[in-house]
Coordinates of C-alpha atoms and ligand atoms in Angstrom, one line a residue:
M29 CA 147.6 130.4 106.3
S30 CA 148.8 133.6 104.6
D31 CA 150.6 136.4 106.6
L32 CA 147.6 138.7 106.0
V33 CA 145.0 136.1 107.2
A34 CA 147.2 135.4 110.3
L35 CA 147.4 139.2 111.0
A36 CA 143.6 139.6 110.6
Q37 CA 143.1 136.6 113.0
T38 CA 145.5 138.2 115.6
L39 CA 143.8 141.6 115.4
G40 CA 140.4 139.8 115.6
A41 CA 141.5 137.9 118.7
A42 CA 142.5 141.2 120.4
Q43 CA 138.8 142.1 120.5
Y44 CA 138.5 140.0 123.7
D45 CA 139.6 141.2 127.2
A46 CA 141.9 139.3 129.5
G47 CA 138.9 137.3 130.8
G48 CA 138.0 136.2 127.3
R49 CA 134.9 138.4 127.1
L50 CA 134.1 140.5 124.1
R51 CA 135.5 144.0 124.7
H52 CA 135.2 145.5 121.2
L53 CA 133.5 144.4 118.0
L54 CA 135.6 145.5 115.1
T55 CA 135.4 142.6 112.7
L56 CA 134.1 139.0 112.8
E57 CA 137.6 137.7 111.9
G58 CA 139.3 136.1 114.8
L59 CA 136.0 135.7 116.8
R60 CA 135.1 132.3 118.3
R61 CA 132.1 130.5 117.0
D62 CA 130.6 130.4 120.6
T63 CA 130.8 134.2 120.7
L64 CA 128.4 134.4 117.7
E65 CA 126.2 131.8 119.2
E66 CA 126.1 133.7 122.6
L67 CA 125.1 136.9 120.7
F68 CA 122.3 135.1 118.9
S69 CA 121.0 133.6 122.2
L70 CA 121.1 137.0 123.8
A71 CA 119.4 138.5 120.8
D72 CA 116.7 135.8 121.2
S73 CA 116.0 137.0 124.7
L74 CA 116.0 140.7 123.7
V75 CA 113.7 140.4 120.6
E76 CA 110.7 140.4 122.9
V77 CA 111.7 143.7 124.4
G78 CA 110.6 145.3 121.1
E79 CA 107.2 143.7 121.5
R80 CA 106.5 145.1 124.9
S81 CA 104.5 148.3 125.4
V82 CA 107.4 149.7 127.4
K83 CA 110.4 148.8 125.3
K84 CA 113.2 149.1 127.8
V85 CA 115.5 147.0 130.0
P86 CA 118.1 148.4 132.5
L87 CA 121.1 146.5 131.2
L88 CA 123.1 149.7 130.3
R89 CA 121.5 152.1 132.8
G90 CA 124.1 154.8 133.6
K91 CA 126.3 154.1 130.6
T92 CA 127.0 156.7 127.9
V93 CA 127.1 155.5 124.3
V94 CA 128.3 157.9 121.6
L95 CA 127.3 157.1 118.0
L96 CA 130.0 158.7 115.7
F97 CA 128.9 158.6 112.1
F98 CA 131.4 160.0 109.6
E99 CA 129.4 158.5 106.7
A100 CA 125.7 158.5 105.7
S101 CA 123.5 155.8 107.3
T102 CA 119.8 155.2 107.8
R103 CA 119.5 151.6 109.2
T104 CA 122.7 151.2 111.2
R105 CA 122.6 154.5 112.9
T106 CA 118.9 154.4 113.8
T107 CA 118.9 150.8 115.0
F108 CA 122.0 151.4 117.1
E109 CA 120.3 154.4 118.7
I110 CA 117.1 152.5 119.3
A111 CA 119.1 149.5 120.7
A112 CA 121.2 151.6 123.1
K113 CA 118.0 153.5 124.3
R114 CA 116.1 150.2 124.8
L115 CA 119.0 149.1 127.0
S116 CA 118.6 152.4 129.0
A117 CA 121.9 153.9 128.0
D118 CA 122.3 157.6 127.6
V119 CA 122.9 158.1 123.9
V120 CA 124.6 160.9 122.0
T121 CA 124.6 160.8 118.2
L122 CA 127.2 162.9 116.4
S123 CA 127.4 163.2 112.6
V124 CA 130.5 164.6 111.0
S125 CA 128.9 167.7 109.6
A126 CA 128.0 168.7 113.2
S127 CA 131.3 167.8 114.8
A128 CA 134.6 169.7 115.1
T129 CA 136.3 167.4 112.5
A130 CA 134.6 169.7 110.0
K131 CA 136.9 172.4 111.5
G132 CA 140.1 170.3 111.0
E133 CA 140.2 168.3 114.3
S134 CA 141.8 164.9 114.0
L135 CA 139.8 161.7 114.5
L136 CA 141.9 160.8 117.6
D137 CA 141.6 164.3 119.1
T138 CA 137.8 164.1 118.6
I139 CA 137.8 160.7 120.4
A140 CA 140.1 162.0 123.2
N141 CA 137.6 164.9 123.8
L142 CA 134.6 162.6 123.8
Q143 CA 136.3 160.2 126.1
A144 CA 137.0 163.1 128.5
M145 CA 133.2 163.3 128.8
Q146 CA 133.3 159.8 130.4
T147 CA 132.0 158.0 127.4
D148 CA 131.6 154.2 127.9
A149 CA 131.4 153.2 124.3
F150 CA 131.9 154.5 120.7
V151 CA 129.9 153.1 117.8
V152 CA 131.8 154.3 114.7
R153 CA 131.0 154.4 111.0
H154 CA 133.9 155.8 108.8
A155 CA 134.7 155.8 105.1
D156 CA 138.3 154.7 105.9
S157 CA 139.0 151.0 106.5
G158 CA 140.6 150.5 109.9
A159 CA 139.2 153.6 111.5
A160 CA 137.4 151.7 114.3
Q161 CA 140.5 149.6 114.9
L162 CA 142.6 152.8 115.2
I163 CA 140.1 154.2 117.8
A164 CA 140.1 150.9 119.7
C165 CA 143.9 151.1 120.0
H166 CA 143.6 154.6 121.7
V167 CA 140.7 154.4 124.1
A168 CA 140.9 153.6 127.8
P169 CA 140.6 150.0 128.9
Q170 CA 137.0 150.3 130.1
V171 CA 135.8 151.9 126.9
A172 CA 134.3 149.7 124.1
V173 CA 134.4 150.3 120.4
V174 CA 131.9 148.9 118.0
N175 CA 132.5 149.1 114.2
A176 CA 129.3 150.3 112.4
G177 CA 131.0 149.9 109.0
D178 CA 134.6 151.0 107.9
G179 CA 135.4 151.5 104.2
C180 CA 135.5 148.3 102.3
H181 CA 136.7 146.4 105.3
A182 CA 134.0 145.2 107.7
H183 CA 130.4 145.7 108.8
P184 CA 130.2 143.1 111.6
T185 CA 126.8 143.9 113.0
Q186 CA 125.2 143.9 109.6
A187 CA 126.6 140.4 109.0
L188 CA 125.5 139.3 112.5
L189 CA 121.9 140.4 111.8
D190 CA 122.0 138.7 108.4
L191 CA 123.2 135.5 110.0
Y192 CA 120.7 135.8 112.8
T193 CA 117.9 136.2 110.3
I194 CA 119.0 133.1 108.4
R195 CA 119.2 131.2 111.7
Q196 CA 115.6 132.3 112.5
H197 CA 114.4 130.8 109.2
R198 CA 116.6 127.8 108.6
G199 CA 117.8 126.8 112.1
S200 CA 121.3 125.6 111.2
F201 CA 124.0 126.5 108.7
D202 CA 126.1 123.6 107.8
Q203 CA 124.0 122.3 104.9
L204 CA 123.1 125.6 103.4
K205 CA 124.1 126.9 99.9
V206 CA 124.4 130.7 99.9
A207 CA 125.0 133.1 97.1
I208 CA 126.4 136.6 97.6
V209 CA 125.5 138.6 94.5
G210 CA 126.7 141.9 93.2
D211 CA 129.4 144.4 94.0
V212 CA 131.5 142.1 96.3
L213 CA 134.7 144.0 95.5
H214 CA 133.6 147.2 97.3
S215 CA 131.4 145.5 100.0
R216 CA 132.4 145.5 103.7
V217 CA 129.1 143.6 104.2
A218 CA 130.1 140.8 101.9
R219 CA 133.5 140.4 103.6
S220 CA 131.8 140.2 107.0
Q221 CA 129.1 137.8 105.7
L222 CA 131.8 135.5 104.3
V223 CA 133.7 135.3 107.5
G224 CA 130.6 134.7 109.5
L225 CA 129.1 132.1 107.2
R226 CA 132.4 130.2 107.2
L227 CA 132.7 130.4 111.0
L228 CA 129.2 128.9 111.3
G229 CA 130.1 126.0 109.0
V230 CA 128.6 127.0 105.6
K231 CA 130.7 125.2 102.9
D232 CA 128.9 126.2 99.7
I233 CA 129.3 130.0 99.3
R234 CA 129.1 131.5 95.8
L235 CA 130.4 135.0 95.0
V236 CA 128.3 136.1 92.0
G237 CA 128.8 139.1 89.7
P238 CA 130.7 140.5 86.7
A239 CA 134.5 140.0 86.7
T240 CA 135.0 143.8 87.4
L241 CA 133.1 143.5 90.7
V242 CA 133.9 139.9 91.6
P243 CA 137.4 139.3 90.3
D244 CA 138.6 135.6 90.3
R245 CA 141.1 136.4 93.0
M246 CA 138.2 136.9 95.5
A247 CA 138.0 133.1 95.7
C248 CA 140.8 133.5 98.3
L249 CA 138.1 134.9 100.7
G250 CA 136.5 131.5 100.8
G251 CA 133.8 131.4 98.2
R252 CA 133.4 130.1 94.7
V253 CA 133.5 132.9 92.1
C254 CA 130.6 132.7 89.4
H255 CA 130.2 135.2 86.7
D256 CA 126.9 133.8 85.5
L257 CA 123.9 134.7 87.7
R258 CA 121.8 131.5 87.0
E259 CA 124.8 129.3 87.6
G260 CA 125.5 131.1 90.9
L261 CA 121.9 130.9 92.1
A262 CA 121.4 127.2 91.1
D263 CA 119.7 125.4 94.0
V264 CA 120.8 128.0 96.7
D265 CA 118.9 128.3 100.0
V266 CA 119.8 132.0 100.6
V267 CA 120.4 134.9 98.2
L268 CA 122.3 137.8 99.7
M269 CA 122.1 140.8 97.4
L270 CA 124.5 143.7 97.3
R271 CA 124.1 147.3 96.1
L272 CA 126.5 148.8 93.6
Q273 CA 128.6 150.9 95.9
R274 CA 129.3 153.8 93.6
E275 CA 130.7 155.9 96.5
R276 CA 133.7 153.5 96.6
M277 CA 134.2 153.0 92.9
A278 CA 137.0 154.9 91.1
G279 CA 135.8 154.6 87.5
G280 CA 133.1 152.7 85.6
F281 CA 132.7 149.1 86.8
V282 CA 129.5 148.4 84.9
P283 CA 128.5 149.7 81.4
S284 CA 125.1 151.0 82.6
D285 CA 122.4 150.3 85.3
R286 CA 120.1 148.8 82.6
E287 CA 122.7 146.3 81.3
Y288 CA 123.8 145.4 84.9
F289 CA 120.1 144.7 85.8
E290 CA 119.7 142.6 82.7
L291 CA 122.7 140.4 83.6
Y292 CA 122.8 140.4 87.4
G293 CA 119.5 141.9 88.6
L294 CA 117.5 139.6 90.9
T295 CA 114.2 139.2 88.9
E296 CA 111.6 136.5 89.4
T297 CA 113.0 134.7 86.4
A298 CA 116.6 134.7 87.8
L299 CA 115.3 133.7 91.3
A300 CA 113.7 130.6 89.7
A301 CA 117.1 129.0 89.5
A302 CA 117.3 129.0 93.4
R303 CA 115.4 126.6 95.6
P304 CA 111.7 127.4 95.6
D305 CA 111.9 128.4 99.3
A306 CA 115.1 130.4 99.0
L307 CA 115.4 133.4 101.3
V308 CA 116.0 136.8 99.6
M309 CA 118.0 139.2 101.7
H310 CA 119.6 142.6 101.1
P311 CA 121.4 144.9 103.7
G312 CA 119.9 148.0 102.2
P313 CA 119.7 150.6 100.9
I314 CA 118.2 148.8 97.9
N315 CA 118.2 150.2 94.4
R316 CA 115.1 148.9 92.7
G317 CA 115.6 148.1 89.0
V318 CA 119.4 148.1 89.4
E319 CA 120.3 145.0 91.5
I320 CA 116.8 143.9 92.5
A321 CA 113.3 144.0 90.9
S322 CA 110.5 145.5 93.0
S323 CA 108.5 142.3 92.5
V324 CA 111.3 140.3 94.3
A325 CA 112.2 143.0 96.9
D326 CA 108.5 143.0 98.0
C327 CA 107.7 139.3 97.6
E328 CA 106.8 137.0 100.5
R329 CA 110.3 135.4 100.5
S330 CA 112.0 138.8 100.9
L331 CA 113.4 139.3 104.4
I332 CA 114.7 142.8 103.8
L333 CA 112.5 144.5 106.4
P334 CA 112.7 141.7 109.0
Q335 CA 116.5 142.1 108.7
V336 CA 116.1 145.7 109.7
T337 CA 114.0 144.7 112.7
N338 CA 116.5 142.0 113.8
G339 CA 119.2 144.7 113.6
I340 CA 117.8 146.2 116.8
A341 CA 118.0 142.9 118.9
I342 CA 121.4 142.0 117.5
R343 CA 122.8 145.5 118.2
M344 CA 121.3 145.4 121.7
A345 CA 123.1 142.0 122.2
V346 CA 126.4 143.5 120.9
L347 CA 126.1 146.5 123.2
A348 CA 125.1 144.4 126.2
Q349 CA 128.1 142.1 125.7
T350 CA 130.7 144.8 125.0
V351 CA 129.6 147.8 127.0
G352 CA 127.8 145.9 129.7
R353 CA 130.1 142.8 129.5
G354 CA 127.1 140.9 130.9
G355 CA 124.1 138.8 130.0
A356 CA 120.4 139.3 129.8
D357 CA 119.7 138.5 133.5
D358 CA 118.3 141.9 134.1
A359 CA 116.0 141.8 131.0
Ligands
CP229 N1 122.9 148.3 105.7 C1 123.4 149.5 106.1 O1 124.5 149.6 106.6 O2 122.5 150.5 105.8 P1 122.8 152.0 106.3 O3 124.0 152.5 105.4 O4 121.5 152.8 106.0 O5 123.2 152.1 107.7

């Protein structure tokens, strides 16, 4: 095990409290497999809350959850807000343009001030890798921190909802062949998916894309690098597509959107290389005609919108485990 992998595992293990319960969720690295399975079971019991006429349970009644988004988000921010409200928490959503960081306040001063308002949990999205970890190192012992995406590092709840969606449709993981396709280099989602898939026993993981976006060295993350889309998709059970993350690119990584789509876009023709029942997934936002054709994004096998719906139950489970440090008994 390399020093960096060992360090990541140590930091990951620090997400548990002294009683072995999940205190923060910053990354999937260092988590136990049974933690993921407990979150999935809890999500199973919370999915039906969304199907009730009164979509509320009292698990986090009296708790205050602050959503702190320093980067744009549609799905993560909204589903965290819905999740916290369905658990009966009091929720405050703060975006950076409306916060005092726009006036020069440091991240840790912002956190200290919000903590002085008796906040019980912070859900944080930030452009800098490690921001959620930094906050977790500075909050009081009773305060939970959940990473809603930090730089190129991790997006643990996105990977959890992706894995949960695969579990719903395939049951188990160990025999699955999975392709992660696109801009792996800049993707926090791909990194978290890789960790989660390996933790759940998936052995055949392909990282597919041009050498500029999937350099050969990325094989060290635990997947087989393929620069040919059809070879990467051959016989796979699950296709996890990624967007070109231009906001994290310094320079031109693809010649043009049209050429990228021709070589790496998921079209019906390209998808024919996968198993006939292969699942098509994408964390969103999708760019139609760049990494995925509309006919595939909207086809019956596409789980793009069910992924969003599952995001609510998974984020409820994560908040219940970390902020509530309890089960679904009250549900
Ligand atoms: N998948 C995802 O993180 O989407 P948002 O950026 O809209 O939250």
